Coordinates of C-alpha atoms in Angstrom, one line a residue:
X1 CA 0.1 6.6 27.4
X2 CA 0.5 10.0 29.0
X3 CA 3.3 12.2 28.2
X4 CA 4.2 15.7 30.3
X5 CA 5.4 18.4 27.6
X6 CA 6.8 21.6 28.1
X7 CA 6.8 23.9 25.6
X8 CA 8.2 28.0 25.6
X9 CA 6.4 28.2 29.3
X10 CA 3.3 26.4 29.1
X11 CA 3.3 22.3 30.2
X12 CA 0.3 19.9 29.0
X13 CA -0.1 16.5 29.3
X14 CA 0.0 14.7 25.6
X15 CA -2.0 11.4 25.4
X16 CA -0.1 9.1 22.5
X17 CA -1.5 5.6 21.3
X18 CA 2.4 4.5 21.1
X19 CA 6.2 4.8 22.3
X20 CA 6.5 6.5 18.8
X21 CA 8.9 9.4 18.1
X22 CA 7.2 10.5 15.4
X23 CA 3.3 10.0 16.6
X24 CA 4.8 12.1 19.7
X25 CA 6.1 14.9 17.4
X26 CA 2.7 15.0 15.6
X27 CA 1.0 15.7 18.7
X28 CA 3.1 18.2 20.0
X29 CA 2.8 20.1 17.4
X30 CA -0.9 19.7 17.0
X31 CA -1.7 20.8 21.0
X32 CA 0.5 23.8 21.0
X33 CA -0.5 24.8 17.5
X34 CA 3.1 24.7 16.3
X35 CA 3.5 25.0 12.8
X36 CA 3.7 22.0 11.1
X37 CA 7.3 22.2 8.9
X38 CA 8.7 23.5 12.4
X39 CA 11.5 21.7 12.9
X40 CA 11.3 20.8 16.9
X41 CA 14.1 19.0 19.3
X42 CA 13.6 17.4 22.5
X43 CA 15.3 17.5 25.5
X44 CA 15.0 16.2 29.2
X45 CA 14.8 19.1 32.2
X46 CA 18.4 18.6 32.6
X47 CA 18.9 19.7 28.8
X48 CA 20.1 16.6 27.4
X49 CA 18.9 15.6 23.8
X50 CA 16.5 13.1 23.3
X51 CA 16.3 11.4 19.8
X52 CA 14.0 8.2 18.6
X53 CA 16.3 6.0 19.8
X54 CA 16.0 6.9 23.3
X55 CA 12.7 8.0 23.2
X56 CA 10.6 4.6 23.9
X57 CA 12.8 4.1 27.0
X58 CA 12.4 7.7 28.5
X59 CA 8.9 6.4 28.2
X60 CA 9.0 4.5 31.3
X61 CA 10.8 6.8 33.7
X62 CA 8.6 8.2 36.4
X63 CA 7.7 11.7 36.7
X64 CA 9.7 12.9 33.0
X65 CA 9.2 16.2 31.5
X66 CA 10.1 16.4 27.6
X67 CA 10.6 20.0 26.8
X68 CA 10.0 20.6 23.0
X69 CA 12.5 23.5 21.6
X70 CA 12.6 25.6 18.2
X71 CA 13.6 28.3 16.3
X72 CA 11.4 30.9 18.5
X73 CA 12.6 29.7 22.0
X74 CA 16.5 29.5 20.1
X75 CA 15.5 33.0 19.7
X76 CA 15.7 34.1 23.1
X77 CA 12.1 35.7 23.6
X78 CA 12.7 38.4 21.2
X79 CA 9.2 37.9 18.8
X80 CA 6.9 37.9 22.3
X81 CA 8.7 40.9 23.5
X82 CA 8.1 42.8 20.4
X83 CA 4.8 41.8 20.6
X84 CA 4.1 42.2 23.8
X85 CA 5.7 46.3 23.4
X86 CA 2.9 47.2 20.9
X87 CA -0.1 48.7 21.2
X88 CA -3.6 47.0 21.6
X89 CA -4.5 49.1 18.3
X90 CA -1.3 47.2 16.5
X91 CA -2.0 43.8 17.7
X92 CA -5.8 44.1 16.7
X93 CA -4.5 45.0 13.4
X94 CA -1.7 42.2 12.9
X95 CA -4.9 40.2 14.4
X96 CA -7.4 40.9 11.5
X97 CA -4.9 40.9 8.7
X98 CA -3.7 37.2 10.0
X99 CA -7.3 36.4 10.0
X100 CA -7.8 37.6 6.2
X101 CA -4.9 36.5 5.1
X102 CA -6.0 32.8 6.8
X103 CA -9.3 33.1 5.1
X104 CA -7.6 34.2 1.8
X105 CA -5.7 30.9 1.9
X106 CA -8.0 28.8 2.8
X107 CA -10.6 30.2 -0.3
X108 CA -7.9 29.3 -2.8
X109 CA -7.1 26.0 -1.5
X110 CA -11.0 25.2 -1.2
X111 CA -10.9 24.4 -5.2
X112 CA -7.9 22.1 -4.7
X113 CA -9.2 20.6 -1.8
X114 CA -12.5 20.0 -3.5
X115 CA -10.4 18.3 -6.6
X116 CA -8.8 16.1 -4.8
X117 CA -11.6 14.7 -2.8
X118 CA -13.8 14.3 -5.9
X119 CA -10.7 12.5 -7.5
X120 CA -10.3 10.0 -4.6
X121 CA -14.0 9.1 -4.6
X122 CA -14.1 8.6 -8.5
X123 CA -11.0 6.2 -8.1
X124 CA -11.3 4.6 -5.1
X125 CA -13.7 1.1 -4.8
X126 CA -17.3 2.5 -3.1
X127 CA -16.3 6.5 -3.8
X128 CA -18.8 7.0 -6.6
X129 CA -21.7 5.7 -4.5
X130 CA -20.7 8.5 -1.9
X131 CA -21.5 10.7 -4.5
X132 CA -24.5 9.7 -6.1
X133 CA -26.3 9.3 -2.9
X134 CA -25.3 13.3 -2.5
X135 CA -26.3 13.8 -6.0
X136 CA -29.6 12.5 -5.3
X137 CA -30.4 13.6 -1.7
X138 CA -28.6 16.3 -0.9
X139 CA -27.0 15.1 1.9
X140 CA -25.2 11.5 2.8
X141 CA -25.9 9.1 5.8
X142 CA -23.9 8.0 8.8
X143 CA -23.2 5.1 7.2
X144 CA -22.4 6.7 4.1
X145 CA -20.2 9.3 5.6
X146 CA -18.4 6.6 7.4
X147 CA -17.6 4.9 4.0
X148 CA -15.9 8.1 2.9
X149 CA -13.8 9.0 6.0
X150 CA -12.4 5.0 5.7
X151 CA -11.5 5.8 2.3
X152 CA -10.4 9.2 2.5
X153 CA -8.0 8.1 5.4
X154 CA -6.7 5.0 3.4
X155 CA -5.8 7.2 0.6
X156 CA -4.0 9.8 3.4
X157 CA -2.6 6.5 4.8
X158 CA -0.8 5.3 1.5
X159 CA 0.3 8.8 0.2
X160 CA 2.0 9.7 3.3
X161 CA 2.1 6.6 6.0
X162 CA 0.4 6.6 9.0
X163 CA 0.9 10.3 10.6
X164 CA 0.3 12.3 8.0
X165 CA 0.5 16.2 8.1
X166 CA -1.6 18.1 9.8
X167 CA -1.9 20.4 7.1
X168 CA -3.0 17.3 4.6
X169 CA -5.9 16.3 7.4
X170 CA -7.0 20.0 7.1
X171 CA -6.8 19.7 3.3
X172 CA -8.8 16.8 3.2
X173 CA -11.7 18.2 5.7
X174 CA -11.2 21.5 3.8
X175 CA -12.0 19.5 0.4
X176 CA -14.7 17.4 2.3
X177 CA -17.3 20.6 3.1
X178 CA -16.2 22.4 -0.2
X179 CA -17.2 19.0 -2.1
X180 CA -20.7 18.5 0.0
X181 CA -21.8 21.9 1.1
X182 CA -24.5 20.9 3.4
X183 CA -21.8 18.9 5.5
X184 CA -20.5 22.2 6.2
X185 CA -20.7 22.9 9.7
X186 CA -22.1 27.2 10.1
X187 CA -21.3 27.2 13.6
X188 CA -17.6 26.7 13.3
X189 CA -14.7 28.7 12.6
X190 CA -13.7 26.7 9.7
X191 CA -17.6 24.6 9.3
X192 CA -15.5 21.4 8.9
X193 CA -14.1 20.9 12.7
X194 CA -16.0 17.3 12.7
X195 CA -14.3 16.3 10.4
X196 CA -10.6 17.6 11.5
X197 CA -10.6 20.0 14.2
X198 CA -6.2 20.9 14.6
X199 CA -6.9 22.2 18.0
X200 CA -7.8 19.5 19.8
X201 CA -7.1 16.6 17.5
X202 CA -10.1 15.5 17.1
X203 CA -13.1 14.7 14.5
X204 CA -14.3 12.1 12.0
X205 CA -10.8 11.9 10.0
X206 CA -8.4 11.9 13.2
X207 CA -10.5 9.1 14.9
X208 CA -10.3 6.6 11.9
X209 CA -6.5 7.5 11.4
X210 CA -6.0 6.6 14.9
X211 CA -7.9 3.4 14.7
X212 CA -5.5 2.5 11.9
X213 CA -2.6 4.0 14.0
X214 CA -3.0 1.5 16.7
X215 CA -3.4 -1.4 13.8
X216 CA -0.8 -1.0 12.4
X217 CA 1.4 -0.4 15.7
X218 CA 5.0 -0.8 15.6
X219 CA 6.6 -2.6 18.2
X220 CA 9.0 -0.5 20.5
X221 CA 12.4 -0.8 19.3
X222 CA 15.2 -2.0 21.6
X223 CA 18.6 -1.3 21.1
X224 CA 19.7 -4.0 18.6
X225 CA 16.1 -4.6 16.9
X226 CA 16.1 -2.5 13.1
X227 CA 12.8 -0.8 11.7
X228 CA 11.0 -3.5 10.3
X229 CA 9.8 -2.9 6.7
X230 CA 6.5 -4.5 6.2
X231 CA 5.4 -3.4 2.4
X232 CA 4.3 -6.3 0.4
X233 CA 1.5 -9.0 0.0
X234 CA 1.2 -10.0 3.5
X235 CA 0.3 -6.3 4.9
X236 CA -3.4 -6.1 5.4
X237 CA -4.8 -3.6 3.3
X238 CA -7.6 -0.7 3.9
X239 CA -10.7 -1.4 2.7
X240 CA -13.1 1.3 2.2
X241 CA -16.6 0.2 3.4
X242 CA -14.8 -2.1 6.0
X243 CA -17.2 -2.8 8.9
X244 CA -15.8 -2.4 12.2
X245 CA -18.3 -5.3 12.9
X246 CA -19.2 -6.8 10.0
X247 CA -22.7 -9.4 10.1
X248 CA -21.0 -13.0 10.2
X249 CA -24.2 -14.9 9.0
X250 CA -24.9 -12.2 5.9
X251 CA -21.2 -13.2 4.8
X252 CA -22.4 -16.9 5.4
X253 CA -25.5 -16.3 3.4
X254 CA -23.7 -14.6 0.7
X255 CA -21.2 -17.7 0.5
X256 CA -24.0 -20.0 0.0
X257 CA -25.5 -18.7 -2.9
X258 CA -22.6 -17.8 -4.5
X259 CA -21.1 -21.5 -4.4
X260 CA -24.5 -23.1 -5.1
X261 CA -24.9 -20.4 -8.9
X262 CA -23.2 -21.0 -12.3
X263 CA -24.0 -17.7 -12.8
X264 CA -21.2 -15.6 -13.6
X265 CA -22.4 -12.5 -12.7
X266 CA -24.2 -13.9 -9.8
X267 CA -20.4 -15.5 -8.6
X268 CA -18.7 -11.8 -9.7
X269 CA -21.1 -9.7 -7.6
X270 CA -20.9 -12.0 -4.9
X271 CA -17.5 -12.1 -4.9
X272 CA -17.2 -8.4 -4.9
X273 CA -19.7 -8.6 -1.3
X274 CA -17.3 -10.6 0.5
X275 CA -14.3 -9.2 -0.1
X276 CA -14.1 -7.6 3.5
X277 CA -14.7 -11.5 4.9
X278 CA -11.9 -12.8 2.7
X279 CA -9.4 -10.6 3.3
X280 CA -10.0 -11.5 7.1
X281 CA -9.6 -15.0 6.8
X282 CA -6.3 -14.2 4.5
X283 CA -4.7 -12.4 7.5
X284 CA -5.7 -15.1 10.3
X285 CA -2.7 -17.0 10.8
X286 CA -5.2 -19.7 12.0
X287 CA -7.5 -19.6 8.9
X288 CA -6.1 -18.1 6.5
X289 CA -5.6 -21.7 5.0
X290 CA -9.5 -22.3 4.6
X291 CA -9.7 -19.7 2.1
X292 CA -9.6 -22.0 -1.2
X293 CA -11.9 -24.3 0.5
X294 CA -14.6 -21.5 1.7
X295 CA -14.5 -19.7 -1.6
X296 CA -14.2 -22.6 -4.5
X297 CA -15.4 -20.4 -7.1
X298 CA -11.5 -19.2 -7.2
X299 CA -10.7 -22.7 -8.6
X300 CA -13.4 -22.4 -11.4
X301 CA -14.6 -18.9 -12.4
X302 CA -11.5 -17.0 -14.4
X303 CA -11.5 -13.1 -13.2
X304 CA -12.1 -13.5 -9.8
X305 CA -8.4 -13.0 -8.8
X306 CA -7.9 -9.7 -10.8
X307 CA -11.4 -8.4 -9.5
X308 CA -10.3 -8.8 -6.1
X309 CA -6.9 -6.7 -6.7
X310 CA -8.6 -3.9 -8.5
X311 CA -11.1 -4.1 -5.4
X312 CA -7.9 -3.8 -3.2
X313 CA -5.8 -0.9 -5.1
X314 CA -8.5 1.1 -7.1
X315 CA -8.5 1.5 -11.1
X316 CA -4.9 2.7 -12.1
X317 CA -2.6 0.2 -10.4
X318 CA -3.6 -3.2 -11.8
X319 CA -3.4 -2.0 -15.3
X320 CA 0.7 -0.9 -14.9
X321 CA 2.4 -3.8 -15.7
X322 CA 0.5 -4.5 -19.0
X323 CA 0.5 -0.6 -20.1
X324 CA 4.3 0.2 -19.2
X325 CA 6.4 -3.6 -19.7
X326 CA 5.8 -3.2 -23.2
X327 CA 6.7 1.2 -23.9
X328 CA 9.1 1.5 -20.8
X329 CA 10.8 -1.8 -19.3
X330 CA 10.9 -4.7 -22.1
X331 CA 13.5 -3.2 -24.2
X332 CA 16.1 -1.9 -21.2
X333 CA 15.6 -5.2 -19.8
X334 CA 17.0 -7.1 -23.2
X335 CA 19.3 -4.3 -23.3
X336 CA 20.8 -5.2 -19.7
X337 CA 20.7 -8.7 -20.3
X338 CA 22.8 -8.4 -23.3
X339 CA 25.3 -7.0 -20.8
X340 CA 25.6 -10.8 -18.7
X341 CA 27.5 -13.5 -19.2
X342 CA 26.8 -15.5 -22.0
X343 CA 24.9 -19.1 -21.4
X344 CA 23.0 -21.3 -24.3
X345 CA 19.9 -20.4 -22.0
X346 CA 20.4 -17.1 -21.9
X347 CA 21.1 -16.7 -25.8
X348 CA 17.8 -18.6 -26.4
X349 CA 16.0 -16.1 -23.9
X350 CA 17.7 -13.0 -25.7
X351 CA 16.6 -14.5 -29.1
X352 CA 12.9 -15.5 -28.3
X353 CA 12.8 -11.9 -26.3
X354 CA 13.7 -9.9 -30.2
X355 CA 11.7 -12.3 -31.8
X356 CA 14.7 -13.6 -33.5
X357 CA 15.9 -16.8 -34.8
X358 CA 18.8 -18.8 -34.2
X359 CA 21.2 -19.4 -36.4
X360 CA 23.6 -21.6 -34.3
X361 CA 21.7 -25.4 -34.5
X362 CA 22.6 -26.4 -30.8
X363 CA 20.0 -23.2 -30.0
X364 CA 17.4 -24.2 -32.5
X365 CA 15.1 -25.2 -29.3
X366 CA 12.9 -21.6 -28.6
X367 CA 12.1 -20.2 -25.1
X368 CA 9.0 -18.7 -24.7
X369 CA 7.6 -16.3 -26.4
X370 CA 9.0 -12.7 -26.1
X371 CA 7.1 -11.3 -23.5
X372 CA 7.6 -14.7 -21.6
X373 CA 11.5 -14.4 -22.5
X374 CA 11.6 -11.3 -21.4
X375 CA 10.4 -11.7 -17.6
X376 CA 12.8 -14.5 -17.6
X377 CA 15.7 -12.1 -18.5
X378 CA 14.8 -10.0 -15.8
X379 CA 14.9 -13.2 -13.3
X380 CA 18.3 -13.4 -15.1
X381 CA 19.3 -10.1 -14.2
X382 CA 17.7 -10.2 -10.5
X383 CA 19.1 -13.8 -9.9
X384 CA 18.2 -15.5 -6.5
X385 CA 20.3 -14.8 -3.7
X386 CA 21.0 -16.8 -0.5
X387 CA 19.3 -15.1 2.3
X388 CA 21.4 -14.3 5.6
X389 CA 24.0 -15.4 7.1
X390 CA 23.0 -19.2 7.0
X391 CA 24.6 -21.5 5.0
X392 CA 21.3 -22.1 2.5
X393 CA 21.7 -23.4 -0.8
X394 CA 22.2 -21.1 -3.9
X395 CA 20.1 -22.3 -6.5
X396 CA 20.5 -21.2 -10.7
X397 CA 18.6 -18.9 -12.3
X398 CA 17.2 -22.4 -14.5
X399 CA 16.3 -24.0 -11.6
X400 CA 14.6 -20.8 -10.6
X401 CA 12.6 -20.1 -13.7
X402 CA 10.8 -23.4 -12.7
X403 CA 9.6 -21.8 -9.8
X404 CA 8.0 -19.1 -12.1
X405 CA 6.9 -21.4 -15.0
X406 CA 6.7 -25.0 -16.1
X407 CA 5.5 -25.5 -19.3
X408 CA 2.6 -29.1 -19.6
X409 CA 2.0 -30.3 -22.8
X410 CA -1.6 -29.9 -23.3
X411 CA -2.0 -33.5 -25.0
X412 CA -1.3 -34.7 -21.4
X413 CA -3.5 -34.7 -17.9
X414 CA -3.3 -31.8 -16.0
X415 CA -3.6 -34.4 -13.1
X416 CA -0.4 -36.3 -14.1
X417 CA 1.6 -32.7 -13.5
X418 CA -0.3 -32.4 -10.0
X419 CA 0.7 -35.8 -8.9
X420 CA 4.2 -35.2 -10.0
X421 CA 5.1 -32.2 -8.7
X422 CA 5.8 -31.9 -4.9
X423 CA 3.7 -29.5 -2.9
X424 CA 4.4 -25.8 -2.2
X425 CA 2.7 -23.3 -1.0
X426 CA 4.4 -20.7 -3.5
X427 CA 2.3 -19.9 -6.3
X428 CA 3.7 -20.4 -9.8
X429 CA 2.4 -20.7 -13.7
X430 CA 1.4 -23.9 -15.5
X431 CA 1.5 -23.3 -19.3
X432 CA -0.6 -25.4 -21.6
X433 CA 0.3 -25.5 -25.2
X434 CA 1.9 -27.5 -28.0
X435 CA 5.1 -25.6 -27.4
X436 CA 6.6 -23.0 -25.2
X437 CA 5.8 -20.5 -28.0
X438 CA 2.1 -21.4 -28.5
X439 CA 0.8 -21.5 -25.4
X440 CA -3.1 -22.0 -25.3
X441 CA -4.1 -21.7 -21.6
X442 CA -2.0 -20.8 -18.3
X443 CA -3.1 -22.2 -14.5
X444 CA -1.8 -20.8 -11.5
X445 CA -0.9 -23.6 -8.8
X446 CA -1.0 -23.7 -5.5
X447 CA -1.0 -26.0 -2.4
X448 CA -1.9 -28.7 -5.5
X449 CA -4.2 -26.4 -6.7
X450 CA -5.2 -24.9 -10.0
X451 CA -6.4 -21.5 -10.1
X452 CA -7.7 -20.7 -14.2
X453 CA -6.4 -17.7 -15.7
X454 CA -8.4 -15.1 -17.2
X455 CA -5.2 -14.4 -19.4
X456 CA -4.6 -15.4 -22.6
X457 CA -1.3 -14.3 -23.3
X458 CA 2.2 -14.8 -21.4
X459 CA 2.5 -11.0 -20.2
X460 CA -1.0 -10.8 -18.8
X461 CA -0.5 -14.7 -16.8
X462 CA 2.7 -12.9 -15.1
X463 CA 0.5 -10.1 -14.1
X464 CA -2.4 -12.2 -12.3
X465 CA 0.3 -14.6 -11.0
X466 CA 2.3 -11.8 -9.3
X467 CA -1.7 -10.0 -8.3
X468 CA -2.7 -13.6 -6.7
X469 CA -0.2 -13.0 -3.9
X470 CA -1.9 -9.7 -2.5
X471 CA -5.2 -11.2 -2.8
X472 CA -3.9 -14.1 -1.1
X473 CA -1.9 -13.0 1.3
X474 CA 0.9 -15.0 0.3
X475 CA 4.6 -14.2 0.4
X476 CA 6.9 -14.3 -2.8
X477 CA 9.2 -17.1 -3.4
X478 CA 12.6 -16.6 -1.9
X479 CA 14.5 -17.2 -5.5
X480 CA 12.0 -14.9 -6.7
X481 CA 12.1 -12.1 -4.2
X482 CA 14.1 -9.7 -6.1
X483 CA 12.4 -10.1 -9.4
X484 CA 8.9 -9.7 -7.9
X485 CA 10.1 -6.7 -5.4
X486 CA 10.8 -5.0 -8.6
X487 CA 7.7 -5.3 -10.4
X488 CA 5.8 -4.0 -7.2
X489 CA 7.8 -1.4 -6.7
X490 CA 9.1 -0.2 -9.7
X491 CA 6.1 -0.8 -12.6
X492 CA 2.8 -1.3 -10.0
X493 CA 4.5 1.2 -7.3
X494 CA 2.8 -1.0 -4.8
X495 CA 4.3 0.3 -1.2
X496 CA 7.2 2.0 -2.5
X497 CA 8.4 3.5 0.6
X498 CA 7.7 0.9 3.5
X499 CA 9.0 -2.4 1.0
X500 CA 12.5 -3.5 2.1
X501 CA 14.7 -3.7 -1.3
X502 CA 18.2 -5.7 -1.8
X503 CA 20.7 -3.7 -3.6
X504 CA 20.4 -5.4 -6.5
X505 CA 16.7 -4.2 -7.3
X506 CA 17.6 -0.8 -6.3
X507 CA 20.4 -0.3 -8.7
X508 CA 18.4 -2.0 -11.8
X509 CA 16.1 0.6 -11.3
X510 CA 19.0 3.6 -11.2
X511 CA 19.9 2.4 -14.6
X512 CA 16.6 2.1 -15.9
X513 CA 15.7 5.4 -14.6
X514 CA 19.2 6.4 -16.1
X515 CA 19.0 4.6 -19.4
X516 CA 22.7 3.5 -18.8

């Protein structure tokens, strides 16, 4: 949509993808080359204030001028008078000295810039090829270079949300031609303008951020609708080599041989190839239930599941949970559980979780084993809620742990738990063992499914369990909402910002943070 814009006493027209406040801030900013911490209001010609709340609906009024003010036109005119009175001598010196000083800046950020590029590639899934191919040729290919901007704008994306700073897409261009000097461009002012030019908004980085802008539109807010949140497992990820049109029948091909191998590294590789095709068919409403039956391997080949995350969120993230639960988070949690109301469940939980025994005989029975115990304390202290205002049935935090884990005697049938257990499309944990303590294998179920865990201990199950539902696609279970919410955002730091978070979760964390 077009947009008229007056600012000090120049008027463009402003093309925006969206009736978005913020979008329309960036761009104002980015076609009159106002600084980017500016802080800018808006107001109609008759002076009255416009804010994001009226903004969308301002939209659609004919013939609307939006005149963008600051701290220079608050001002009065004083800096272009001053200006303007001094001599062409002054201004050509003011002139040069900005230019050095610009140059200046830009030569100590170049090392920066260059850091953090390099430290995106190595971390990011597909990065390193980037660089080997300009290792070994000097240079990088269309296709190549495409790779990198889609995941050089995915990392912009998740650090600061879908309009990021123009000063970060400068930074990242900046860090580009320092990293690869032959991408340099020697005509241009800067040598990376086709990559981010801040004049006229355009290049390789702006064109793939607003591709993702108009993907991930937000719909246009009337006056009783709220900002929805939409951090979690269902929001479709970036993927770096993503192929704006990817070749169906090399997908197809790919498929084949993988389901027709009992090679494992044959399935893993394969696996890895069609990650872009699976991720489509988990965020199509209409197919997204196909994907057990088009990729079978999930239900035989342990791995696949935890390959697919570390595909999806790079090399640090998937590890969290297993590196911090045990250092940061497994002790406050007993600690704050000590805190509830006493229950015999509760007591066995806080028992198992120190490793303890009992010495009361009615809690002789043990409960898990103490990383097990533990995640169950923290469903204790994150207990389902009812949701909203409708009258829906509260359920205990025992009734709950069942929708986490249900321990099967492994001298029974596998087959006798599927048949007896009604179907839901929730994912949850099916512990083998003699006991709850000595667990031998763990199954994740699903739709009356069984997904094999690579794990072999209790803490590690949790973690592929609550990984399954981003590879999946598949929303948590409403009497686990809380407890997973807090393991995402809080130990993975999965979508930290855009992931709607009860109170509960958010004042867990305070006193974790807090040590209270």
């Amino acid at each position: 949509m077009i947009v008229k814009v007056q600012y000090r006493n120049q008027k463009k027209y402003i093309k925006i993808p969206e009736a978005c406040f913020d979008i329309f801030i960036t761009e104002v900013k980015e076609r009159f080359s106002i600084h980017v911490d500016s802080i800018l209001s808006v107001e109609d010609e008759t002076g009255t204030e416009v804010d994001d709340y009226a903004f969308p609906d301002l939209l659609t009024t004919s013939g609307i001028c939006f005149v963008i003010k600051d701290e220079l036109n608050d001002s009065g005119g004083t800096d272009t008078i001053s200006v303007t009175s001094k001599s062409s001598s002054e201004i050509d010196f003011y002139s040069g000295t900005l230019k050095r000083f610009r140059k200046e800046e830009e030569a100590l950020q170049g090392p920066q810039a260059k850091d953090l590029i390099k430290q995106v590639l190595l971390t990011k899934p597909g990065g390193s090829d980037v660089l080997k191919e300009y290792e070994e040729k000097g240079t990088i290919s269309p296709a190549t270079r495409k790779v990198m901007v889609n995941i050089l704008v995915a990392d912009m994306v998740q650090s600061e949300g879908r309009i990021p700073q123009r000063l970060t897409k400068e930074k990242y261009a900046l860090g580009i031609v320092t990293l690869f000097p032959s991408l340099q461009d020697p005509h241009g002012k800067t040598g990376y303008e086709h990559f981010y030019d801040g004049q006229k908004g355009g290049g390789f980085l702006a064109w793939r951020l607003k591709s993702v802008q108009r993907a991930t539109r937000l719909p246009v807010r009337s006056k009783d609708s709220r900002i929805e949140e939409n951090g979690g497992p269902m929001l479709r990820r970036e993927i770096g080599h993503c192929d704006d049109h990817p070749d169906e029948q090399r997908f197809q091909e790919l498929i084949s041989v993988m389901n027709h191998t009992n090679n494992r590294e044959v399935i893993m590789k394969k696996m890895r190839d069609t990650l872009e095709y699976r991720q489509r068919l988990v965020h199509d409403p209409e197919r997204s239930s196909t994907v057990l039956s088009v990729f079978p391997r999930l239900l035989d080949t342990k791995g696949l599941i935890l390959q697919d995350f570390s595909l999806l969120f790079g090399s640090e993230t998937p590890s969290k949970l297993l590196e911090k639960w045990p250092t940061s988070f497994k002790a406050k949690v007993i600690q704050q559980a000590e805190m509830l109301t006493s229950t015999p469940l509760l007591k066995r939980l806080l028992l198992s979780a120190k490793n303890q025994r009992a010495d009361e005989p009615s809690l002789e029975s043990p409960e898990w084993d103490s990383d097990m115990a533990s995640i169950l304390l923290l469903l204790h202290l994150l207990s389902p809620q009812p949701a909203g205002r409708k009258k829906t049935q509260k359920i205990s935090v025992a009734q709950a742990i069942d929708h986490l884990v249900v321990f099967h005697k492994s001298c029974r049938s596998l087959d006798e738990h599927l048949q007896s257990h009604m179907d839901t499309s929730q994912p949850y944990l099916l512990a083998s063992g003699t006991s709850k303590e000595a667990v031998g294998n763990f199954f994740i179920l699903i739709d009356k499914k069984l997904i094999p865990c690579e794990a072999t201990t209790s803490l590690a199950a949790i973690d592929e369990l609550f990984k399954l539902h981003f590879v999946l696609g598949t929303s948590y279970d409403p009497a686990l909402k809380s407890m997973y919410t807090f393991l995402q955002t809080t130990v993975y730091n999965i979508d930290v910002d855009t992931t709607s978070e009860s109170p509960k979760v958010k004042e867990l964390r305070t006193k974790f943070v807090c040590n209270v």
